[in-house]
mmCIF file of C-alpha atoms in Angstrom:
data_model
loop_
_atom_site.group_PDB
_atom_site.id
_atom_site.type_symbol
_atom_site.label_atom_id
_atom_site.label_comp_id
_atom_site.label_asym_id
_atom_site.label_seq_id
_atom_site.Cartn_x
_atom_site.Cartn_y
_atom_site.Cartn_z
ATOM 1 C CA MET A 1 -19.524 -5.352 -0.640
ATOM 2 C CA ARG A 2 -17.870 -7.528 -3.257
ATOM 3 C CA GLU A 3 -16.187 -5.909 -6.232
ATOM 4 C CA LEU A 4 -17.831 -6.589 -9.571
ATOM 5 C CA GLU A 5 -16.895 -5.793 -13.156
ATOM 6 C CA ILE A 6 -19.468 -5.527 -15.924
ATOM 7 C CA TYR A 7 -18.800 -6.288 -19.582
ATOM 8 C CA ILE A 8 -21.325 -5.204 -22.230
ATOM 9 C CA HIS A 9 -20.959 -6.725 -25.680
ATOM 10 C CA ILE A 10 -21.909 -4.728 -28.772
ATOM 11 C CA PRO A 11 -21.534 -7.257 -31.619
ATOM 12 C CA PHE A 12 -21.748 -4.820 -34.546
ATOM 13 C CA CYS A 13 -19.152 -3.305 -36.846
ATOM 14 C CA VAL A 14 -19.067 -1.386 -40.110
ATOM 15 C CA LYS A 15 -16.978 -4.059 -41.808
ATOM 16 C CA LYS A 16 -15.404 -7.309 -40.658
ATOM 17 C CA CYS A 17 -11.596 -7.043 -40.592
ATOM 18 C CA ALA A 18 -9.601 -9.759 -42.346
ATOM 19 C CA TYR A 19 -7.877 -10.971 -39.140
ATOM 20 C CA CYS A 20 -10.870 -10.773 -36.779
ATOM 21 C CA ASP A 21 -12.500 -13.847 -35.204
ATOM 22 C CA PHE A 22 -14.513 -11.909 -32.599
ATOM 23 C CA LEU A 23 -18.267 -12.356 -32.303
ATOM 24 C CA SER A 24 -19.177 -9.383 -34.490
ATOM 25 C CA ALA A 25 -20.685 -8.536 -37.879
ATOM 26 C CA PRO A 26 -22.186 -5.617 -39.820
ATOM 27 C CA ALA A 27 -25.876 -4.959 -39.146
ATOM 28 C CA GLY A 28 -28.518 -2.399 -40.107
ATOM 29 C CA ARG A 29 -30.011 0.210 -37.792
ATOM 30 C CA GLU A 30 -33.190 -1.796 -37.139
ATOM 31 C CA GLN A 31 -31.279 -4.875 -35.985
ATOM 32 C CA ARG A 32 -29.009 -2.767 -33.785
ATOM 33 C CA GLU A 33 -31.979 -1.053 -32.131
ATOM 34 C CA ARG A 34 -33.694 -4.390 -31.522
ATOM 35 C CA TYR A 35 -30.525 -5.757 -29.963
ATOM 36 C CA VAL A 36 -30.152 -2.770 -27.627
ATOM 37 C CA ARG A 37 -33.726 -3.277 -26.403
ATOM 38 C CA ALA A 38 -32.962 -6.957 -25.683
ATOM 39 C CA LEU A 39 -29.699 -6.013 -23.969
ATOM 40 C CA ILE A 40 -31.450 -3.547 -21.656
ATOM 41 C CA LYS A 41 -34.063 -6.192 -20.859
ATOM 42 C CA GLU A 42 -31.299 -8.621 -19.925
ATOM 43 C CA ILE A 43 -29.589 -6.056 -17.667
ATOM 44 C CA HIS A 44 -32.892 -5.362 -15.911
ATOM 45 C CA GLY A 45 -32.977 -9.082 -15.087
ATOM 46 C CA GLY A 46 -30.048 -8.530 -12.718
ATOM 47 C CA VAL A 47 -27.619 -11.341 -11.910
ATOM 48 C CA PRO A 48 -27.374 -13.661 -14.954
ATOM 49 C CA VAL A 49 -27.001 -16.905 -13.016
ATOM 50 C CA ARG A 50 -30.473 -16.508 -11.486
ATOM 51 C CA ALA A 51 -31.829 -18.224 -14.626
ATOM 52 C CA PHE A 52 -29.608 -21.294 -14.262
ATOM 53 C CA ALA A 53 -30.737 -24.683 -13.068
ATOM 54 C CA LEU A 54 -27.983 -24.813 -10.445
ATOM 55 C CA PRO A 55 -27.851 -27.438 -7.699
ATOM 56 C CA GLU A 56 -30.092 -26.723 -4.720
ATOM 57 C CA SER A 57 -27.018 -26.766 -2.490
ATOM 58 C CA MET A 58 -26.030 -23.266 -3.675
ATOM 59 C CA GLU A 59 -27.397 -19.838 -2.873
ATOM 60 C CA TYR A 60 -27.903 -17.334 -5.647
ATOM 61 C CA ALA A 61 -25.862 -14.163 -5.505
ATOM 62 C CA GLU A 62 -27.857 -10.971 -5.040
ATOM 63 C CA ARG A 63 -26.909 -7.869 -6.946
ATOM 64 C CA GLU A 64 -27.076 -5.869 -3.692
ATOM 65 C CA GLU A 65 -23.946 -7.756 -2.580
ATOM 66 C CA TYR A 66 -21.840 -6.076 -5.261
ATOM 67 C CA ILE A 67 -20.261 -2.726 -5.967
ATOM 68 C CA VAL A 68 -19.357 -2.133 -9.616
ATOM 69 C CA THR A 69 -15.771 -0.912 -10.035
ATOM 70 C CA SER A 70 -15.561 -1.020 -13.847
ATOM 71 C CA VAL A 71 -17.782 -1.214 -16.910
ATOM 72 C CA PHE A 72 -16.409 -2.117 -20.334
ATOM 73 C CA PHE A 73 -18.244 -1.698 -23.648
ATOM 74 C CA GLY A 74 -16.525 -4.105 -26.052
ATOM 75 C CA GLY A 75 -17.266 -5.455 -29.487
ATOM 76 C CA GLY A 76 -17.459 -5.311 -32.345
ATOM 77 C CA THR A 77 -17.527 -1.562 -32.405
ATOM 78 C CA PRO A 78 -19.515 0.009 -29.552
ATOM 79 C CA SER A 79 -19.019 3.478 -31.070
ATOM 80 C CA ILE A 80 -21.281 2.386 -33.919
ATOM 81 C CA LEU A 81 -24.177 3.093 -31.507
ATOM 82 C CA PRO A 82 -25.445 6.667 -31.009
ATOM 83 C CA ALA A 83 -25.022 8.200 -27.582
ATOM 84 C CA SER A 84 -28.754 7.904 -26.884
ATOM 85 C CA GLU A 85 -28.491 4.082 -26.987
ATOM 86 C CA ILE A 86 -25.306 4.015 -24.894
ATOM 87 C CA ASP A 87 -27.119 6.247 -22.402
ATOM 88 C CA GLY A 88 -30.075 3.851 -22.257
ATOM 89 C CA ILE A 89 -27.748 0.924 -21.533
ATOM 90 C CA MET A 90 -25.882 2.847 -18.836
ATOM 91 C CA GLU A 91 -29.154 3.936 -17.243
ATOM 92 C CA ALA A 92 -30.238 0.290 -16.995
ATOM 93 C CA VAL A 93 -26.931 -0.728 -15.390
ATOM 94 C CA ARG A 94 -27.155 2.105 -12.846
ATOM 95 C CA GLU A 95 -30.716 1.150 -11.980
ATOM 96 C CA MET A 96 -29.658 -2.395 -11.157
ATOM 97 C CA PHE A 97 -26.213 -2.004 -9.574
ATOM 98 C CA CYS A 98 -24.355 0.176 -7.091
ATOM 99 C CA PHE A 99 -21.307 1.958 -8.576
ATOM 100 C CA SER A 100 -18.083 2.926 -6.846
ATOM 101 C CA GLU A 101 -17.338 6.645 -6.885
ATOM 102 C CA ASP A 102 -14.328 6.199 -9.148
ATOM 103 C CA CYS A 103 -15.833 3.514 -11.413
ATOM 104 C CA GLU A 104 -13.820 3.124 -14.640
ATOM 105 C CA ILE A 105 -16.202 3.090 -17.639
ATOM 106 C CA THR A 106 -14.475 2.230 -20.916
ATOM 107 C CA MET A 107 -15.825 2.195 -24.454
ATOM 108 C CA GLU A 108 -13.979 0.776 -27.444
ATOM 109 C CA CYS A 109 -14.003 3.134 -30.421
ATOM 110 C CA ASN A 110 -12.965 2.697 -34.007
ATOM 111 C CA PRO A 111 -11.868 5.737 -35.995
ATOM 112 C CA GLY A 112 -14.296 6.381 -38.799
ATOM 113 C CA THR A 113 -17.407 5.588 -36.751
ATOM 114 C CA LEU A 114 -17.713 8.740 -34.653
ATOM 115 C CA SER A 115 -19.371 11.139 -37.114
ATOM 116 C CA GLY A 116 -22.902 11.262 -38.491
ATOM 117 C CA GLU A 117 -26.050 9.695 -37.060
ATOM 118 C CA GLY A 118 -27.508 12.988 -35.842
ATOM 119 C CA THR A 119 -24.341 14.644 -34.503
ATOM 120 C CA SER A 120 -22.682 17.587 -36.204
ATOM 121 C CA SER A 121 -19.134 16.547 -35.401
ATOM 122 C CA GLU A 122 -16.981 13.887 -33.788
ATOM 123 C CA LYS A 123 -16.419 16.206 -30.838
ATOM 124 C CA ALA A 124 -20.170 16.556 -30.249
ATOM 125 C CA ARG A 125 -20.662 12.797 -30.373
ATOM 126 C CA LEU A 126 -17.782 12.201 -27.991
ATOM 127 C CA GLU A 127 -19.112 14.857 -25.606
ATOM 128 C CA ALA A 128 -22.421 13.000 -25.654
ATOM 129 C CA TYR A 129 -20.631 9.766 -24.743
ATOM 130 C CA ARG A 130 -18.970 11.556 -21.821
ATOM 131 C CA ALA A 131 -22.364 12.759 -20.669
ATOM 132 C CA CYS A 132 -23.449 9.084 -20.555
ATOM 133 C CA GLY A 133 -20.688 8.405 -18.035
ATOM 134 C CA ILE A 134 -17.966 7.066 -20.335
ATOM 135 C CA ASN A 135 -14.658 8.202 -18.822
ATOM 136 C CA ARG A 136 -12.151 6.078 -20.752
ATOM 137 C CA LEU A 137 -11.809 5.450 -24.487
ATOM 138 C CA SER A 138 -9.945 2.644 -26.228
ATOM 139 C CA PHE A 139 -9.125 3.400 -29.874
ATOM 140 C CA GLY A 140 -8.496 0.465 -32.192
ATOM 141 C CA LEU A 141 -5.780 1.997 -34.364
ATOM 142 C CA GLN A 142 -3.464 -1.033 -34.949
ATOM 143 C CA SER A 143 -0.952 0.813 -37.161
ATOM 144 C CA ALA A 144 0.125 4.315 -38.185
ATOM 145 C CA ASN A 145 0.950 2.982 -41.657
ATOM 146 C CA ASN A 146 -1.922 3.288 -44.143
ATOM 147 C CA ALA A 147 -0.673 0.393 -46.273
ATOM 148 C CA GLU A 148 -0.677 -1.896 -43.217
ATOM 149 C CA LEU A 149 -4.171 -0.709 -42.266
ATOM 150 C CA ALA A 150 -5.374 -1.604 -45.757
ATOM 151 C CA VAL A 151 -3.910 -5.115 -45.444
ATOM 152 C CA LEU A 152 -5.805 -5.560 -42.155
ATOM 153 C CA GLY A 153 -9.039 -4.426 -43.781
ATOM 154 C CA ARG A 154 -9.508 -1.461 -41.416
ATOM 155 C CA ILE A 155 -12.017 1.220 -42.455
ATOM 156 C CA HIS A 156 -9.846 4.131 -41.293
ATOM 157 C CA THR A 157 -6.542 5.757 -42.175
ATOM 158 C CA TRP A 158 -3.889 7.254 -39.900
ATOM 159 C CA GLU A 159 -5.308 10.689 -40.713
ATOM 160 C CA THR A 160 -8.834 9.585 -39.764
ATOM 161 C CA PHE A 161 -7.534 8.296 -36.448
ATOM 162 C CA LEU A 162 -5.766 11.580 -35.703
ATOM 163 C CA GLU A 163 -9.005 13.486 -36.231
ATOM 164 C CA SER A 164 -10.847 11.143 -33.851
ATOM 165 C CA TYR A 165 -8.097 11.279 -31.245
ATOM 166 C CA GLU A 166 -7.933 15.084 -31.305
ATOM 167 C CA ALA A 167 -11.735 15.245 -31.070
ATOM 168 C CA ALA A 168 -11.637 12.985 -28.000
ATOM 169 C CA ARG A 169 -9.142 15.277 -26.304
ATOM 170 C CA ALA A 170 -11.249 18.316 -27.230
ATOM 171 C CA ALA A 171 -14.301 16.579 -25.771
ATOM 172 C CA GLY A 172 -12.485 16.286 -22.441
ATOM 173 C CA PHE A 173 -11.334 12.660 -22.347
ATOM 174 C CA GLU A 174 -8.275 12.364 -20.112
ATOM 175 C CA ASN A 175 -7.867 8.594 -20.145
ATOM 176 C CA ILE A 176 -7.304 7.115 -23.617
ATOM 177 C CA ASN A 177 -5.883 3.775 -24.719
ATOM 178 C CA ILE A 178 -4.558 3.053 -28.201
ATOM 179 C CA ASP A 179 -4.492 -0.527 -29.503
ATOM 180 C CA LEU A 180 -1.557 -1.443 -31.742
ATOM 181 C CA MET A 181 -0.718 -4.649 -33.586
ATOM 182 C CA SER A 182 2.707 -5.906 -34.607
ATOM 183 C CA ALA A 183 3.986 -8.782 -36.785
ATOM 184 C CA LEU A 184 1.615 -7.838 -39.606
ATOM 185 C CA PRO A 185 2.030 -9.131 -43.171
ATOM 186 C CA GLY A 186 4.641 -6.982 -44.893
ATOM 187 C CA GLN A 187 5.483 -5.075 -41.705
ATOM 188 C CA THR A 188 9.129 -4.293 -40.961
ATOM 189 C CA VAL A 189 10.867 -3.435 -37.714
ATOM 190 C CA GLU A 190 11.339 0.068 -39.114
ATOM 191 C CA SER A 191 7.650 0.592 -39.894
ATOM 192 C CA TRP A 192 6.702 -0.711 -36.430
ATOM 193 C CA GLU A 193 9.174 1.697 -34.847
ATOM 194 C CA ASN A 194 7.600 4.539 -36.814
ATOM 195 C CA THR A 195 4.156 3.557 -35.520
ATOM 196 C CA LEU A 196 5.417 3.554 -31.935
ATOM 197 C CA ARG A 197 7.111 6.948 -32.299
ATOM 198 C CA GLN A 198 4.023 8.477 -33.903
ATOM 199 C CA ILE A 199 1.877 7.246 -31.008
ATOM 200 C CA LEU A 200 4.318 8.481 -28.381
ATOM 201 C CA MET A 201 4.051 11.971 -29.848
ATOM 202 C CA LEU A 202 0.344 11.871 -28.951
ATOM 203 C CA ALA A 203 1.072 10.855 -25.335
ATOM 204 C CA PRO A 204 -1.957 8.618 -24.644
ATOM 205 C CA GLU A 205 -2.374 7.374 -21.100
ATOM 206 C CA HIS A 206 -2.329 3.700 -22.096
ATOM 207 C CA ILE A 207 -0.986 1.614 -24.977
ATOM 208 C CA SER A 208 -1.897 -2.005 -25.763
ATOM 209 C CA ALA A 209 0.583 -3.614 -28.148
ATOM 210 C CA TYR A 210 -0.375 -7.086 -29.342
ATOM 211 C CA SER A 211 1.254 -9.416 -31.810
ATOM 212 C CA LEU A 212 -0.979 -10.605 -34.654
ATOM 213 C CA ILE A 213 -2.409 -14.089 -34.172
ATOM 214 C CA ILE A 214 -3.587 -15.921 -37.283
ATOM 215 C CA GLU A 215 -7.017 -17.165 -36.179
ATOM 216 C CA GLU A 216 -8.765 -20.101 -37.831
ATOM 217 C CA GLY A 217 -11.899 -19.170 -39.762
ATOM 218 C CA THR A 218 -10.646 -15.746 -40.845
ATOM 219 C CA PRO A 219 -9.487 -14.606 -44.318
ATOM 220 C CA PHE A 220 -6.022 -14.218 -42.818
ATOM 221 C CA TYR A 221 -6.007 -17.901 -41.874
ATOM 222 C CA GLN A 222 -6.694 -18.932 -45.454
ATOM 223 C CA LYS A 223 -4.012 -16.587 -46.751
ATOM 224 C CA TYR A 224 -1.252 -16.766 -44.134
ATOM 225 C CA HIS A 225 -1.710 -19.978 -42.142
ATOM 226 C CA GLU A 226 0.977 -21.898 -44.024
ATOM 227 C CA ASP A 227 3.298 -18.922 -43.709
ATOM 228 C CA ASP A 228 2.667 -18.869 -39.959
ATOM 229 C CA LEU A 229 3.556 -22.580 -39.747
ATOM 230 C CA ARG A 230 6.676 -21.945 -41.772
ATOM 231 C CA ARG A 231 7.761 -19.275 -39.302
ATOM 232 C CA ALA A 232 6.979 -21.512 -36.310
ATOM 233 C CA ASP A 233 9.233 -24.192 -37.804
ATOM 234 C CA GLY A 234 12.110 -21.724 -37.982
ATOM 235 C CA GLU A 235 11.871 -21.245 -41.743
ATOM 236 C CA GLN A 236 11.797 -17.876 -43.458
ATOM 237 C CA PRO A 237 8.153 -16.810 -44.000
ATOM 238 C CA LEU A 238 7.065 -15.304 -47.304
ATOM 239 C CA TYR A 239 4.680 -12.606 -46.071
ATOM 240 C CA LEU A 240 4.860 -12.413 -42.292
ATOM 241 C CA PRO A 241 7.844 -10.981 -40.410
ATOM 242 C CA SER A 242 10.415 -13.532 -39.343
ATOM 243 C CA GLU A 243 10.488 -14.871 -35.791
ATOM 244 C CA GLU A 244 13.606 -12.759 -35.180
ATOM 245 C CA ASP A 245 11.916 -9.580 -36.407
ATOM 246 C CA GLU A 246 8.811 -10.306 -34.344
ATOM 247 C CA ARG A 247 11.027 -10.597 -31.269
ATOM 248 C CA ARG A 248 12.829 -7.358 -32.191
ATOM 249 C CA MET A 249 9.467 -5.595 -32.402
ATOM 250 C CA TYR A 250 8.554 -6.763 -28.893
ATOM 251 C CA VAL A 251 11.891 -5.640 -27.430
ATOM 252 C CA LEU A 252 11.674 -2.307 -29.249
ATOM 253 C CA THR A 253 8.184 -1.732 -27.849
ATOM 254 C CA GLU A 254 9.330 -2.283 -24.279
ATOM 255 C CA GLN A 255 12.393 -0.091 -24.814
ATOM 256 C CA LEU A 256 10.730 2.920 -26.455
ATOM 257 C CA LEU A 257 7.664 2.930 -24.224
ATOM 258 C CA GLY A 258 9.796 2.497 -21.110
ATOM 259 C CA GLU A 259 11.967 5.450 -22.093
ATOM 260 C CA ALA A 260 8.806 7.501 -22.558
ATOM 261 C CA GLY A 261 7.567 6.734 -19.031
ATOM 262 C CA TYR A 262 5.127 3.909 -19.704
ATOM 263 C CA GLY A 263 5.172 1.072 -17.208
ATOM 264 C CA HIS A 264 5.085 -2.427 -18.698
ATOM 265 C CA TYR A 265 2.545 -3.926 -16.292
ATOM 266 C CA GLU A 266 1.173 -6.859 -18.337
ATOM 267 C CA ILE A 267 2.537 -8.923 -21.217
ATOM 268 C CA SER A 268 0.983 -6.675 -23.891
ATOM 269 C CA ASN A 269 0.008 -3.555 -21.936
ATOM 270 C CA TYR A 270 1.776 -0.335 -20.979
ATOM 271 C CA ALA A 271 0.510 2.645 -19.017
ATOM 272 C CA ARG A 272 1.490 5.913 -17.437
ATOM 273 C CA PRO A 273 1.479 5.608 -13.628
ATOM 274 C CA GLY A 274 -2.085 5.392 -12.340
ATOM 275 C CA TYR A 275 -3.647 4.660 -15.743
ATOM 276 C CA GLU A 276 -3.425 0.867 -15.820
ATOM 277 C CA CYS A 277 -6.671 -0.635 -17.139
ATOM 278 C CA ARG A 278 -8.555 -1.593 -13.983
ATOM 279 C CA HIS A 279 -11.078 -3.696 -15.870
ATOM 280 C CA ASN A 280 -8.455 -5.974 -17.409
ATOM 281 C CA ILE A 281 -6.495 -6.161 -14.160
ATOM 282 C CA GLY A 282 -9.681 -7.433 -12.572
ATOM 283 C CA TYR A 283 -9.822 -10.291 -15.095
ATOM 284 C CA TRP A 284 -6.196 -11.214 -14.458
ATOM 285 C CA ARG A 285 -6.649 -11.126 -10.673
ATOM 286 C CA GLY A 286 -9.886 -13.084 -10.600
ATOM 287 C CA THR A 287 -12.417 -10.357 -9.780
ATOM 288 C CA GLU A 288 -16.013 -11.474 -10.337
ATOM 289 C CA TYR A 289 -17.615 -10.169 -13.504
ATOM 290 C CA MET A 290 -20.962 -10.219 -15.257
ATOM 291 C CA GLY A 291 -21.278 -10.106 -19.012
ATOM 292 C CA PHE A 292 -24.376 -8.865 -20.794
ATOM 293 C CA GLY A 293 -25.102 -9.268 -24.481
ATOM 294 C CA LEU A 294 -24.559 -11.771 -27.242
ATOM 295 C CA GLY A 295 -21.948 -14.383 -26.288
ATOM 296 C CA ALA A 296 -20.916 -12.495 -23.142
ATOM 297 C CA SER A 297 -19.378 -14.474 -20.274
ATOM 298 C CA SER A 298 -19.781 -14.143 -16.509
ATOM 299 C CA LEU A 299 -17.856 -15.464 -13.510
ATOM 300 C CA ILE A 300 -19.772 -15.424 -10.230
ATOM 301 C CA ARG A 301 -18.920 -16.997 -6.871
ATOM 302 C CA LEU A 302 -21.929 -18.538 -5.146
ATOM 303 C CA ARG A 303 -21.999 -19.639 -1.517
ATOM 304 C CA LYS A 304 -22.918 -23.164 -0.462
ATOM 305 C CA LYS A 305 -25.971 -23.399 1.780
ATOM 306 C CA GLN A 306 -24.358 -25.965 4.078
ATOM 307 C CA ALA A 307 -21.226 -25.271 6.109
ATOM 308 C CA ASP A 308 -18.147 -27.461 5.656
ATOM 309 C CA GLU A 309 -16.089 -29.150 8.388
ATOM 310 C CA SER A 310 -14.527 -25.819 9.394
ATOM 311 C CA GLY A 311 -17.950 -24.279 9.922
ATOM 312 C CA GLU A 312 -17.678 -22.009 6.905
ATOM 313 C CA ARG A 313 -19.788 -21.914 3.774
ATOM 314 C CA PRO A 314 -17.280 -21.831 0.891
ATOM 315 C CA ARG A 315 -17.952 -20.022 -2.353
ATOM 316 C CA ILE A 316 -18.024 -21.953 -5.618
ATOM 317 C CA SER A 317 -17.145 -20.245 -8.905
ATOM 318 C CA VAL A 318 -19.616 -20.552 -11.756
ATOM 319 C CA ARG A 319 -18.784 -19.477 -15.296
ATOM 320 C CA CYS A 320 -21.540 -18.970 -17.827
ATOM 321 C CA GLN A 321 -21.859 -17.803 -21.426
ATOM 322 C CA ASN A 322 -24.801 -16.241 -23.185
ATOM 323 C CA PRO A 323 -26.063 -17.598 -26.514
ATOM 324 C CA THR A 324 -23.904 -16.654 -29.503
ATOM 325 C CA GLU A 325 -26.722 -16.491 -32.046
ATOM 326 C CA HIS A 326 -29.034 -13.497 -32.375
ATOM 327 C CA SER A 327 -31.973 -15.771 -33.154
ATOM 328 C CA ILE A 328 -31.595 -17.355 -29.702
ATOM 329 C CA TYR A 329 -30.366 -14.389 -27.646
ATOM 330 C CA GLU A 330 -32.933 -11.762 -28.586
ATOM 331 C CA PRO A 331 -36.201 -13.633 -27.980
ATOM 332 C CA LEU A 332 -35.061 -15.888 -25.131
ATOM 333 C CA LEU A 333 -32.285 -13.870 -23.453
ATOM 334 C CA LEU A 334 -30.979 -16.001 -20.583
ATOM 335 C CA ASP A 335 -33.291 -18.985 -20.810
ATOM 336 C CA SER A 336 -31.324 -21.697 -19.033
ATOM 337 C CA SER A 337 -31.727 -24.196 -21.864
ATOM 338 C CA HIS A 338 -29.715 -21.917 -24.156
ATOM 339 C CA THR A 339 -27.053 -20.675 -21.747
ATOM 340 C CA ALA A 340 -23.867 -22.641 -21.203
ATOM 341 C CA TYR A 341 -22.464 -22.773 -17.676
ATOM 342 C CA GLU A 342 -19.927 -24.737 -15.714
ATOM 343 C CA ILE A 343 -19.068 -25.060 -12.045
ATOM 344 C CA LEU A 344 -15.327 -24.617 -11.669
ATOM 345 C CA SER A 345 -13.404 -27.171 -9.663
ATOM 346 C CA ALA A 346 -10.752 -26.142 -7.141
ATOM 347 C CA GLU A 347 -8.119 -27.250 -9.666
ATOM 348 C CA ASP A 348 -9.695 -25.024 -12.345
ATOM 349 C CA GLU A 349 -9.608 -22.024 -10.032
ATOM 350 C CA MET A 350 -6.019 -22.627 -8.981
ATOM 351 C CA SER A 351 -4.900 -22.975 -12.581
ATOM 352 C CA GLU A 352 -6.622 -19.733 -13.573
ATOM 353 C CA PHE A 353 -5.213 -17.931 -10.553
ATOM 354 C CA MET A 354 -1.719 -18.829 -11.694
ATOM 355 C CA PHE A 355 -1.782 -18.470 -15.473
ATOM 356 C CA LEU A 356 -3.885 -15.303 -15.462
ATOM 357 C CA GLY A 357 -1.976 -13.752 -12.581
ATOM 358 C CA LEU A 358 1.367 -14.437 -14.240
ATOM 359 C CA ARG A 359 0.300 -12.233 -17.164
ATOM 360 C CA MET A 360 0.944 -9.313 -14.821
ATOM 361 C CA LEU A 361 4.604 -8.375 -14.550
ATOM 362 C CA SER A 362 4.122 -8.104 -10.775
ATOM 363 C CA GLY A 363 3.088 -11.767 -10.835
ATOM 364 C CA ILE A 364 1.036 -13.534 -8.191
ATOM 365 C CA SER A 365 0.958 -13.062 -4.432
ATOM 366 C CA GLU A 366 1.734 -16.188 -2.415
ATOM 367 C CA LYS A 367 -0.403 -14.829 0.446
ATOM 368 C CA ALA A 368 -3.346 -14.211 -1.879
ATOM 369 C CA PHE A 369 -3.096 -17.825 -3.061
ATOM 370 C CA SER A 370 -3.031 -19.250 0.467
ATOM 371 C CA ASP A 371 -5.852 -16.949 1.646
ATOM 372 C CA ARG A 372 -8.072 -18.029 -1.186
ATOM 373 C CA PHE A 373 -7.309 -21.749 -1.351
ATOM 374 C CA ARG A 374 -6.324 -22.384 2.294
ATOM 375 C CA MET A 375 -3.008 -23.950 1.414
ATOM 376 C CA PRO A 376 0.448 -22.681 0.434
ATOM 377 C CA VAL A 377 1.168 -22.405 -3.255
ATOM 378 C CA ASP A 378 4.116 -24.820 -2.896
ATOM 379 C CA GLN A 379 1.780 -27.575 -1.778
ATOM 380 C CA VAL A 380 0.232 -27.532 -5.249
ATOM 381 C CA TYR A 381 2.891 -26.067 -7.516
ATOM 382 C CA GLY A 382 6.177 -26.384 -5.645
ATOM 383 C CA ASP A 383 7.834 -28.713 -8.184
ATOM 384 C CA VAL A 384 6.684 -26.625 -11.158
ATOM 385 C CA ILE A 385 7.830 -23.370 -9.581
ATOM 386 C CA ASP A 386 11.259 -24.771 -8.673
ATOM 387 C CA ARG A 387 11.713 -26.141 -12.188
ATOM 388 C CA MET A 388 10.702 -22.852 -13.834
ATOM 389 C CA ILE A 389 13.077 -20.945 -11.538
ATOM 390 C CA SER A 390 15.938 -23.308 -12.383
ATOM 391 C CA LEU A 391 15.280 -22.681 -16.095
ATOM 392 C CA GLY A 392 15.410 -18.922 -15.547
ATOM 393 C CA LEU A 393 11.735 -18.457 -16.467
ATOM 394 C CA LEU A 394 10.343 -17.459 -13.044
ATOM 395 C CA ARG A 395 11.598 -15.428 -10.090
ATOM 396 C CA ARG A 396 10.494 -15.495 -6.477
ATOM 397 C CA GLN A 397 10.927 -12.376 -4.397
ATOM 398 C CA ARG A 398 9.228 -10.775 -1.364
ATOM 399 C CA GLY A 399 6.274 -13.128 -1.396
ATOM 400 C CA ARG A 400 5.575 -12.858 -5.113
ATOM 401 C CA ILE A 401 6.234 -15.144 -8.083
ATOM 402 C CA PHE A 402 6.637 -13.572 -11.516
ATOM 403 C CA LEU A 403 8.019 -14.109 -15.007
ATOM 404 C CA THR A 404 11.599 -13.197 -15.818
ATOM 405 C CA PRO A 405 12.380 -11.391 -19.108
ATOM 406 C CA ARG A 406 13.114 -14.798 -20.637
ATOM 407 C CA GLY A 407 9.896 -16.110 -19.132
ATOM 408 C CA LEU A 408 7.980 -13.342 -20.889
ATOM 409 C CA ASP A 409 9.381 -14.571 -24.196
ATOM 410 C CA LEU A 410 8.118 -18.078 -23.429
ATOM 411 C CA SER A 411 5.039 -17.081 -21.430
ATOM 412 C CA ASN A 412 2.626 -19.464 -23.157
ATOM 413 C CA GLN A 413 4.824 -22.451 -22.399
ATOM 414 C CA VAL A 414 5.350 -21.345 -18.786
ATOM 415 C CA MET A 415 1.643 -20.820 -18.122
ATOM 416 C CA ALA A 416 0.774 -24.189 -19.600
ATOM 417 C CA GLU A 417 2.815 -25.766 -16.802
ATOM 418 C CA PHE A 418 0.263 -24.543 -14.259
ATOM 419 C CA LEU A 419 -2.711 -26.344 -15.745
ATOM 420 C CA LEU A 420 -3.845 -29.053 -13.337
#
């Protein structure tokens, strides 16, 4: 059976954060309930691409071909939904797909959303989530500094987070991620170090540490875009940390987390041994995935009906995206006239194999490349690889190609070199 990951999008939040450009917004109970009903209906439809007007030369994938190795509830704020609705969604997924015995099932949670709505305590609500099958939580903390949280527009405080985290442990969760964000307006290297040390005292299994990106269309873009340009030009920014301080924060993160036993396995992710996020690793390594919900994406490999010159029927990758507007998604679901899809070329797939795989500190396997594309990696990228090695940005060792420490600093520029 082929491995499959499932992503379920919950596009609701209590309040839109000032830096956020995700597909999410506040909504009332009635709209949330209506959305969950539509989401379950979509899941019961099985493989999303069945609704597409694909060329007759391709065979549709059948859900019986897959075994689900991870499920990820993302948002928005999935923990805004009561456990009864999460349970209904999980029941629909289990009805339609076969699960591996050790399937990783993650739900993103925001502190401040886990009490109320019929439960007597955060612990009771979290126990109810566990009963639904959730076995991994991802807390969106961002900072242990209340002033920085206020700048971001978060609804919680450090103290609120601690209550939620302790409740999760009391409810029996043994696999918890904490999201952190550096290079915030007004943040110093010292305050970032304090956040890291506070988190290390809690000993979560996984830590994601991202640098703030000023996204167009957000309040932060209006307020800090010019400051971000100033920093990019090597000038001293007015509100954001300097380029030097941002770099110091990254180095400090790697140092402190490494000393505490966390492996740096991806550009922005650290984990205790055995607790790397399997769902995200699947994305970086090209595992097929199906996305359900508003704006969710899928990547499925369909087999050609006719054999090629070698006598084999190659698989072709198809990427699709659900509608991004409630008014289209809820009544029509996956009507093909409202769902965007593209058939990936061989060049597209090679490019993604390289620039996604290089996000992992273990890099890409040369054998995996040749097995998948039936040619050695040097036949396509030999000149680029040699040039990146000569610049000290890539290393090649024991059949793998990976970023050097300097390459990590310039990862965006390195990965751009692999676009065909």
